[in-house]
Tab-separated table of N, CA, C and O in Angstrom:
chain	number	residue	atom	x	y	z
A	200	MET	N	0.811	-1.208	-0.059
A	200	MET	CA	0.110	0.014	0.037
A	200	MET	C	0.834	1.234	0.046
A	200	MET	O	1.902	1.368	0.648
A	201	VAL	N	0.454	2.272	-0.741
A	201	VAL	CA	1.195	3.472	-0.826
A	201	VAL	C	0.922	4.343	0.348
A	201	VAL	O	-0.176	4.576	0.759
A	202	GLU	N	2.092	4.869	0.888
A	202	GLU	CA	2.053	5.802	2.022
A	202	GLU	C	2.323	7.231	1.450
A	202	GLU	O	3.252	7.565	0.783
A	203	ILE	N	1.267	8.133	1.707
A	203	ILE	CA	1.350	9.498	1.270
A	203	ILE	C	1.394	10.360	2.529
A	203	ILE	O	0.578	10.284	3.450
A	204	LYS	N	2.442	11.245	2.561
A	204	LYS	CA	2.626	12.090	3.749
A	204	LYS	C	2.775	13.573	3.304
A	204	LYS	O	3.185	13.868	2.221
A	205	PHE	N	2.463	14.360	4.203
A	205	PHE	CA	2.632	15.896	4.125
A	205	PHE	C	3.453	16.344	5.212
A	205	PHE	O	3.132	15.952	6.317
A	206	ARG	N	4.683	17.071	4.951
A	206	ARG	CA	5.525	17.451	6.035
A	206	ARG	C	5.850	18.845	5.830
A	206	ARG	O	5.842	19.441	4.744
A	207	ASN	N	6.220	19.542	6.970
A	207	ASN	CA	6.627	20.935	6.933
A	207	ASN	C	8.190	20.938	6.712
A	207	ASN	O	8.911	20.196	7.433
A	208	GLU	N	8.633	21.640	5.710
A	208	GLU	CA	10.064	21.720	5.374
A	208	GLU	C	10.809	22.326	6.554
A	208	GLU	O	11.937	21.952	6.800
A	209	GLN	N	10.235	23.207	7.282
A	209	GLN	CA	10.892	24.041	8.259
A	209	GLN	C	11.348	23.114	9.438
A	209	GLN	O	12.358	23.149	10.000
A	210	ASP	N	10.431	22.234	9.884
A	210	ASP	CA	10.681	21.436	11.087
A	210	ASP	C	10.669	19.850	10.790
A	210	ASP	O	10.881	19.150	11.755
A	211	GLY	N	10.121	19.472	9.643
A	211	GLY	CA	10.017	18.027	9.331
A	211	GLY	C	8.801	17.403	9.924
A	211	GLY	O	8.530	16.222	9.734
A	212	ARG	N	7.964	18.173	10.568
A	212	ARG	CA	6.765	17.610	11.236
A	212	ARG	C	5.728	17.242	10.140
A	212	ARG	O	5.555	17.961	9.199
A	213	GLU	N	5.054	16.175	10.419
A	213	GLU	CA	3.956	15.739	9.552
A	213	GLU	C	2.716	16.449	9.852
A	213	GLU	O	2.420	16.852	10.987
A	214	PHE	N	1.902	16.846	8.826
A	214	PHE	CA	0.582	17.379	8.935
A	214	PHE	C	-0.417	16.829	8.036
A	214	PHE	O	0.015	16.032	7.074
A	215	GLU	N	-1.699	16.912	8.325
A	215	GLU	CA	-2.736	16.314	7.498
A	215	GLU	C	-3.245	17.384	6.618
A	215	GLU	O	-3.551	18.535	7.011
A	216	LEU	N	-3.499	17.048	5.415
A	216	LEU	CA	-4.198	17.900	4.455
A	216	LEU	C	-5.717	17.381	4.437
A	216	LEU	O	-6.095	16.480	3.786
A	217	THR	N	-6.513	18.051	5.141
A	217	THR	CA	-7.887	17.613	5.451
A	217	THR	C	-9.009	18.388	4.688
A	217	THR	O	-10.111	18.214	4.835
A	218	HIS	N	-8.502	19.175	3.651
A	218	HIS	CA	-9.486	19.834	2.881
A	218	HIS	C	-10.516	18.850	2.177
A	218	HIS	O	-10.042	17.721	1.685
A	219	PRO	N	-11.749	19.075	2.129
A	219	PRO	CA	-12.697	18.132	1.606
A	219	PRO	C	-12.450	17.697	0.177
A	219	PRO	O	-12.778	16.636	-0.313
A	220	ARG	N	-11.838	18.634	-0.614
A	220	ARG	CA	-11.644	18.347	-2.063
A	220	ARG	C	-10.434	17.594	-2.262
A	220	ARG	O	-10.111	17.040	-3.454
A	221	ALA	N	-9.584	17.421	-1.349
A	221	ALA	CA	-8.311	16.740	-1.371
A	221	ALA	C	-8.446	15.247	-1.505
A	221	ALA	O	-7.590	14.560	-2.113
A	222	ALA	N	-9.539	14.676	-1.037
A	222	ALA	CA	-9.676	13.191	-0.988
A	222	ALA	C	-9.548	12.593	-2.404
A	222	ALA	O	-8.870	11.613	-2.521
A	223	ARG	N	-10.241	13.212	-3.418
A	223	ARG	CA	-10.136	12.607	-4.753
A	223	ARG	C	-8.728	12.771	-5.340
A	223	ARG	O	-8.214	11.822	-5.974
A	224	VAL	N	-8.021	13.867	-5.046
A	224	VAL	CA	-6.719	14.121	-5.521
A	224	VAL	C	-5.784	13.076	-4.856
A	224	VAL	O	-4.992	12.424	-5.541
A	225	LEU	N	-5.871	12.816	-3.611
A	225	LEU	CA	-5.033	11.785	-2.851
A	225	LEU	C	-5.322	10.454	-3.386
A	225	LEU	O	-4.382	9.611	-3.601
A	226	GLU	N	-6.534	10.164	-3.803
A	226	GLU	CA	-6.833	8.804	-4.353
A	226	GLU	C	-6.137	8.692	-5.731
A	226	GLU	O	-5.569	7.604	-6.048
A	227	ASP	N	-6.095	9.705	-6.561
A	227	ASP	CA	-5.350	9.667	-7.783
A	227	ASP	C	-3.808	9.650	-7.513
A	227	ASP	O	-3.212	8.947	-8.320
A	228	VAL	N	-3.370	10.279	-6.569
A	228	VAL	CA	-1.898	10.162	-6.249
A	228	VAL	C	-1.579	8.685	-5.868
A	228	VAL	O	-0.511	8.117	-6.316
A	229	ARG	N	-2.417	8.082	-5.023
A	229	ARG	CA	-2.223	6.660	-4.646
A	229	ARG	C	-2.240	5.774	-5.811
A	229	ARG	O	-1.410	4.880	-5.991
A	230	THR	N	-3.177	5.946	-6.734
A	230	THR	CA	-3.321	5.136	-7.964
A	230	THR	C	-2.086	5.263	-8.813
A	230	THR	O	-1.483	4.343	-9.319
A	231	TRP	N	-1.595	6.534	-9.005
A	231	TRP	CA	-0.422	6.873	-9.813
A	231	TRP	C	0.763	6.208	-9.172
A	231	TRP	O	1.621	5.534	-9.913
A	232	ALA	N	0.999	6.326	-7.834
A	232	ALA	CA	2.133	5.822	-7.154
A	232	ALA	C	2.160	4.256	-7.295
A	232	ALA	O	3.295	3.752	-7.534
A	233	THR	N	1.043	3.633	-7.176
A	233	THR	CA	0.968	2.118	-7.231
A	233	THR	C	1.371	1.752	-8.744
A	233	THR	O	2.173	0.808	-8.850
A	234	ALA	N	0.816	2.481	-9.674
A	234	ALA	CA	1.147	2.080	-11.146
A	234	ALA	C	2.612	2.352	-11.466
A	234	ALA	O	3.206	1.683	-12.349
A	235	ASN	N	3.245	3.194	-10.757
A	235	ASN	CA	4.637	3.562	-11.040
A	235	ASN	C	5.660	2.960	-9.897
A	235	ASN	O	6.833	3.423	-9.908
A	236	ASP	N	5.193	2.117	-9.111
A	236	ASP	CA	6.023	1.388	-8.160
A	236	ASP	C	6.642	2.297	-7.067
A	236	ASP	O	7.873	2.087	-6.746
A	237	PHE	N	5.918	3.222	-6.607
A	237	PHE	CA	6.415	4.089	-5.488
A	237	PHE	C	5.592	3.758	-4.252
A	237	PHE	O	4.445	3.948	-4.213
A	238	ALA	N	6.354	3.182	-3.208
A	238	ALA	CA	5.691	2.934	-1.945
A	238	ALA	C	5.430	4.173	-1.091
A	238	ALA	O	4.579	4.146	-0.222
A	239	HIS	N	6.244	5.153	-1.304
A	239	HIS	CA	6.081	6.407	-0.522
A	239	HIS	C	6.107	7.651	-1.345
A	239	HIS	O	6.971	7.696	-2.279
A	240	VAL	N	5.181	8.494	-1.177
A	240	VAL	CA	5.130	9.879	-1.753
A	240	VAL	C	5.028	10.896	-0.672
A	240	VAL	O	4.093	10.737	0.149
A	241	THR	N	5.953	11.840	-0.589
A	241	THR	CA	5.872	12.890	0.434
A	241	THR	C	5.850	14.235	-0.218
A	241	THR	O	6.571	14.480	-1.218
A	242	PHE	N	4.999	15.047	0.307
A	242	PHE	CA	4.902	16.488	-0.143
A	242	PHE	C	5.353	17.335	0.942
A	242	PHE	O	4.851	17.338	2.126
A	243	TRP	N	6.411	18.101	0.655
A	243	TRP	CA	7.042	19.050	1.637
A	243	TRP	C	6.540	20.463	1.483
A	243	TRP	O	6.819	21.015	0.455
A	244	ARG	N	5.929	21.068	2.541
A	244	ARG	CA	5.394	22.407	2.474
A	244	ARG	C	6.646	23.359	2.536
A	244	ARG	O	7.390	23.309	3.572
A	245	ASP	N	6.835	24.173	1.570
A	245	ASP	CA	7.968	25.122	1.478
A	245	ASP	C	7.853	26.124	2.749
A	245	ASP	O	6.757	26.645	2.951
A	246	ALA	N	9.079	26.281	3.221
A	246	ALA	CA	9.123	27.226	4.434
A	246	ALA	C	8.808	28.672	4.077
A	246	ALA	O	8.269	29.362	4.867
A	247	ALA	N	9.293	29.032	3.010
A	247	ALA	CA	9.170	30.393	2.503
A	247	ALA	C	7.786	30.704	1.801
A	247	ALA	O	7.370	31.884	1.753
A	248	ASP	N	7.367	29.734	1.181
A	248	ASP	CA	6.043	29.827	0.332
A	248	ASP	C	5.110	28.649	0.632
A	248	ASP	O	5.350	27.614	0.022
A	249	PRO	N	4.244	28.740	1.655
A	249	PRO	CA	3.402	27.738	1.930
A	249	PRO	C	2.497	27.141	0.859
A	249	PRO	O	1.801	26.092	1.050
A	250	GLU	N	2.386	27.847	-0.303
A	250	GLU	CA	1.539	27.404	-1.333
A	250	GLU	C	2.240	26.359	-2.265
A	250	GLU	O	1.713	25.804	-3.155
A	251	ARG	N	3.418	26.175	-1.884
A	251	ARG	CA	4.278	25.067	-2.694
A	251	ARG	C	4.538	23.833	-1.877
A	251	ARG	O	4.877	23.856	-0.699
A	252	LEU	N	4.278	22.753	-2.585
A	252	LEU	CA	4.491	21.351	-1.948
A	252	LEU	C	5.575	20.694	-2.834
A	252	LEU	O	5.388	20.317	-3.949
A	253	TRP	N	6.795	20.695	-2.250
A	253	TRP	CA	7.801	19.974	-2.931
A	253	TRP	C	7.674	18.483	-2.885
A	253	TRP	O	7.180	17.859	-2.015
A	254	VAL	N	7.956	17.867	-4.036
A	254	VAL	CA	7.691	16.382	-4.189
A	254	VAL	C	8.840	15.468	-3.819
A	254	VAL	O	9.946	15.785	-4.233
A	255	GLN	N	8.548	14.415	-3.124
A	255	GLN	CA	9.541	13.336	-2.867
A	255	GLN	C	8.942	12.070	-3.313
A	255	GLN	O	7.842	11.683	-2.799
A	256	LEU	N	9.512	11.377	-4.189
A	256	LEU	CA	9.134	10.034	-4.695
A	256	LEU	C	10.068	9.019	-4.158
A	256	LEU	O	11.224	9.009	-4.510
A	257	GLY	N	9.605	8.116	-3.277
A	257	GLY	CA	10.457	7.168	-2.618
A	257	GLY	C	11.433	7.932	-1.772
A	257	GLY	O	10.973	8.792	-0.883
A	258	ASP	N	12.689	7.720	-1.946
A	258	ASP	CA	13.735	8.343	-1.163
A	258	ASP	C	14.246	9.547	-1.753
A	258	ASP	O	15.126	10.265	-1.245
A	259	ASP	N	13.802	9.935	-2.978
A	259	ASP	CA	14.415	11.044	-3.723
A	259	ASP	C	13.527	12.274	-3.613
A	259	ASP	O	12.320	12.398	-4.153
A	260	ARG	N	14.074	13.218	-2.960
A	260	ARG	CA	13.485	14.508	-2.868
A	260	ARG	C	13.835	15.318	-4.057
A	260	ARG	O	14.979	15.504	-4.372
A	261	LEU	N	12.830	15.915	-4.800
A	261	LEU	CA	13.079	16.414	-6.072
A	261	LEU	C	12.986	17.922	-6.120
A	261	LEU	O	12.462	18.590	-5.174
A	262	ASN	N	13.547	18.484	-7.192
A	262	ASN	CA	13.471	19.970	-7.544
A	262	ASN	C	12.280	20.161	-8.260
A	262	ASN	O	12.346	20.620	-9.405
A	263	TYR	N	11.127	19.822	-7.763
A	263	TYR	CA	9.801	19.940	-8.502
A	263	TYR	C	8.778	20.173	-7.383
A	263	TYR	O	8.782	19.363	-6.368
A	264	TRP	N	7.845	21.097	-7.643
A	264	TRP	CA	6.772	21.362	-6.666
A	264	TRP	C	5.435	21.386	-7.303
A	264	TRP	O	5.276	21.625	-8.513
A	265	ILE	N	4.430	21.048	-6.495
A	265	ILE	CA	3.083	21.166	-6.868
A	265	ILE	C	2.342	22.173	-6.081
A	265	ILE	O	2.525	22.189	-4.889
A	266	PRO	N	1.437	23.037	-6.639
A	266	PRO	CA	0.788	23.973	-5.819
A	266	PRO	C	-0.202	23.307	-4.939
A	266	PRO	O	-0.865	22.324	-5.238
A	267	VAL	N	-0.349	23.822	-3.641
A	267	VAL	CA	-1.226	23.275	-2.711
A	267	VAL	C	-2.704	23.391	-3.239
A	267	VAL	O	-3.561	22.589	-2.895
A	268	SER	N	-2.945	24.324	-4.100
A	268	SER	CA	-4.298	24.509	-4.704
A	268	SER	C	-4.763	23.277	-5.522
A	268	SER	O	-5.926	23.035	-5.665
A	269	THR	N	-3.746	22.422	-6.013
A	269	THR	CA	-4.128	21.189	-6.658
A	269	THR	C	-4.986	20.359	-5.700
A	269	THR	O	-5.949	19.679	-6.083
A	270	PHE	N	-4.661	20.352	-4.456
A	270	PHE	CA	-5.427	19.589	-3.453
A	270	PHE	C	-6.613	20.283	-2.982
A	270	PHE	O	-7.681	19.779	-2.878
A	271	THR	N	-6.423	21.567	-2.609
A	271	THR	CA	-7.524	22.322	-2.007
A	271	THR	C	-8.692	22.612	-3.008
A	271	THR	O	-9.796	22.848	-2.626
A	272	GLU	N	-8.323	22.689	-4.320
A	272	GLU	CA	-9.405	22.966	-5.251
A	272	GLU	C	-9.811	21.613	-6.009
A	272	GLU	O	-10.636	21.750	-6.951
A	273	GLY	N	-9.188	20.532	-5.525
A	273	GLY	CA	-9.691	19.242	-6.029
A	273	GLY	C	-9.406	18.991	-7.436
A	273	GLY	O	-10.081	18.291	-8.165
A	274	ARG	N	-8.223	19.470	-7.899
A	274	ARG	CA	-7.882	19.353	-9.337
A	274	ARG	C	-7.294	18.045	-9.611
A	274	ARG	O	-6.012	17.915	-10.017
A	275	HIS	N	-7.996	17.033	-9.426
A	275	HIS	CA	-7.515	15.661	-9.638
A	275	HIS	C	-7.093	15.313	-10.988
A	275	HIS	O	-6.262	14.478	-11.267
A	276	GLU	N	-7.661	15.940	-11.983
A	276	GLU	CA	-7.427	15.811	-13.287
A	276	GLU	C	-5.895	16.177	-13.827
A	276	GLU	O	-5.448	15.714	-14.762
A	277	THR	N	-5.331	16.963	-12.958
A	277	THR	CA	-3.986	17.506	-13.342
A	277	THR	C	-2.885	16.789	-12.502
A	277	THR	O	-1.762	16.917	-12.913
A	278	VAL	N	-3.270	16.134	-11.398
A	278	VAL	CA	-2.235	15.610	-10.445
A	278	VAL	C	-1.426	14.560	-11.180
A	278	VAL	O	-0.114	14.479	-10.986
A	279	GLU	N	-1.968	13.701	-11.948
A	279	GLU	CA	-1.174	12.604	-12.695
A	279	GLU	C	-0.090	13.223	-13.607
A	279	GLU	O	1.092	12.832	-13.613
A	280	MET	N	-0.533	14.288	-14.348
A	280	MET	CA	0.490	14.967	-15.243
A	280	MET	C	1.661	15.525	-14.419
A	280	MET	O	2.751	15.403	-14.800
A	281	GLN	N	1.256	16.166	-13.294
A	281	GLN	CA	2.285	16.864	-12.418
A	281	GLN	C	3.140	15.771	-11.874
A	281	GLN	O	4.406	15.986	-11.762
A	282	LEU	N	2.640	14.627	-11.418
A	282	LEU	CA	3.516	13.630	-10.959
A	282	LEU	C	4.420	12.931	-12.017
A	282	LEU	O	5.581	12.555	-11.753
A	283	ASP	N	3.867	12.914	-13.291
A	283	ASP	CA	4.807	12.480	-14.368
A	283	ASP	C	5.948	13.388	-14.557
A	283	ASP	O	7.059	12.935	-14.789
A	284	TYR	N	5.673	14.709	-14.456
A	284	TYR	CA	6.771	15.675	-14.578
A	284	TYR	C	7.724	15.451	-13.409
A	284	TYR	O	8.974	15.554	-13.603
A	285	ALA	N	7.247	15.239	-12.180
A	285	ALA	CA	8.107	14.992	-11.014
A	285	ALA	C	8.959	13.702	-11.269
A	285	ALA	O	10.198	13.713	-11.012
A	286	ARG	N	8.374	12.712	-11.777
A	286	ARG	CA	9.132	11.431	-12.086
A	286	ARG	C	10.228	11.746	-13.167
A	286	ARG	O	11.319	11.259	-13.070
A	287	GLY	N	9.919	12.564	-14.130
A	287	GLY	CA	10.945	13.056	-15.115
A	287	GLY	C	12.057	13.774	-14.526
A	287	GLY	O	13.230	13.551	-14.715
A	288	ALA	N	11.716	14.628	-13.471
A	288	ALA	CA	12.795	15.294	-12.761
A	288	ALA	C	13.700	14.280	-11.970
A	288	ALA	O	14.959	14.477	-11.860
A	289	GLN	N	13.011	13.275	-11.438
A	289	GLN	CA	13.782	12.251	-10.660
A	289	GLN	C	14.774	11.548	-11.672
A	289	GLN	O	15.887	11.359	-11.381
A	290	ARG	N	14.276	11.242	-12.797
A	290	ARG	CA	15.151	10.541	-13.782
A	290	ARG	C	16.297	11.472	-14.321
A	290	ARG	O	17.411	11.057	-14.441
A	291	ARG	N	16.014	12.731	-14.489
A	291	ARG	CA	17.055	13.666	-14.828
A	291	ARG	C	18.161	13.742	-13.796
A	291	ARG	O	19.429	13.754	-13.907
A	292	SER	N	17.708	13.789	-12.482
A	292	SER	CA	18.610	13.815	-11.431
A	292	SER	C	19.469	12.543	-11.371
A	292	SER	O	20.594	12.636	-11.086
A	293	ALA	N	18.838	11.404	-11.499
A	293	ALA	CA	19.535	10.114	-11.487
A	293	ALA	C	20.643	10.129	-12.571
A	293	ALA	O	21.612	9.453	-12.529
A	294	ALA	N	20.315	10.762	-13.657
A	294	ALA	CA	21.270	10.775	-14.798
A	294	ALA	C	22.310	11.839	-14.741
A	294	ALA	O	23.190	11.924	-15.542
A	295	GLY	N	22.257	12.616	-13.580
A	295	GLY	CA	23.247	13.600	-13.425
A	295	GLY	C	22.966	15.024	-13.977
A	295	GLY	O	23.919	15.917	-13.979
A	296	TYR	N	21.782	15.207	-14.435
A	296	TYR	CA	21.437	16.473	-15.024
A	296	TYR	C	20.812	17.582	-13.987
A	296	TYR	O	20.545	18.695	-14.370
A	297	GLU	N	20.716	17.227	-12.751
A	297	GLU	CA	20.035	18.164	-11.773
A	297	GLU	C	20.891	19.468	-11.643
A	297	GLU	O	20.300	20.444	-11.378
A	298	ARG	N	22.202	19.394	-11.866
A	298	ARG	CA	22.943	20.672	-11.839
A	298	ARG	C	22.530	21.694	-12.873
A	298	ARG	O	22.740	22.866	-12.743
A	299	PHE	N	21.903	21.199	-14.001
A	299	PHE	CA	21.493	22.095	-15.081
A	299	PHE	C	20.027	22.538	-14.815
A	299	PHE	O	19.557	23.446	-15.520
A	300	ASP	N	19.280	21.970	-13.897
A	300	ASP	CA	17.827	22.233	-13.691
A	300	ASP	C	17.663	23.339	-12.688
A	300	ASP	O	16.518	23.739	-12.449
A	301	LYS	N	18.621	23.809	-12.025
A	301	LYS	CA	18.516	24.808	-10.941
A	301	LYS	C	18.319	26.229	-11.484
A	301	LYS	O	18.665	26.603	-12.540
């Protein structure tokens, strides 16, 4: 089963995203993670900009963020595409291209 977490970048504490529209988005994240063999997906709330959730797929914390409005506005139809972009960032990083992405 896929574990989805939300954490504060500032202190590492876990928090819940309890917005009513987030449930469908979380369901789509879980489906995407299962299909792509990720047991853990973590979203880190940016310390300087709380509207940004930095993506971590498995053990890899990425240079890619998703707006919190994706969850609070229930935009489930876009989350799969955004996670595909995050996975692309993970592959670029693994190939050594992360220094060009900054």
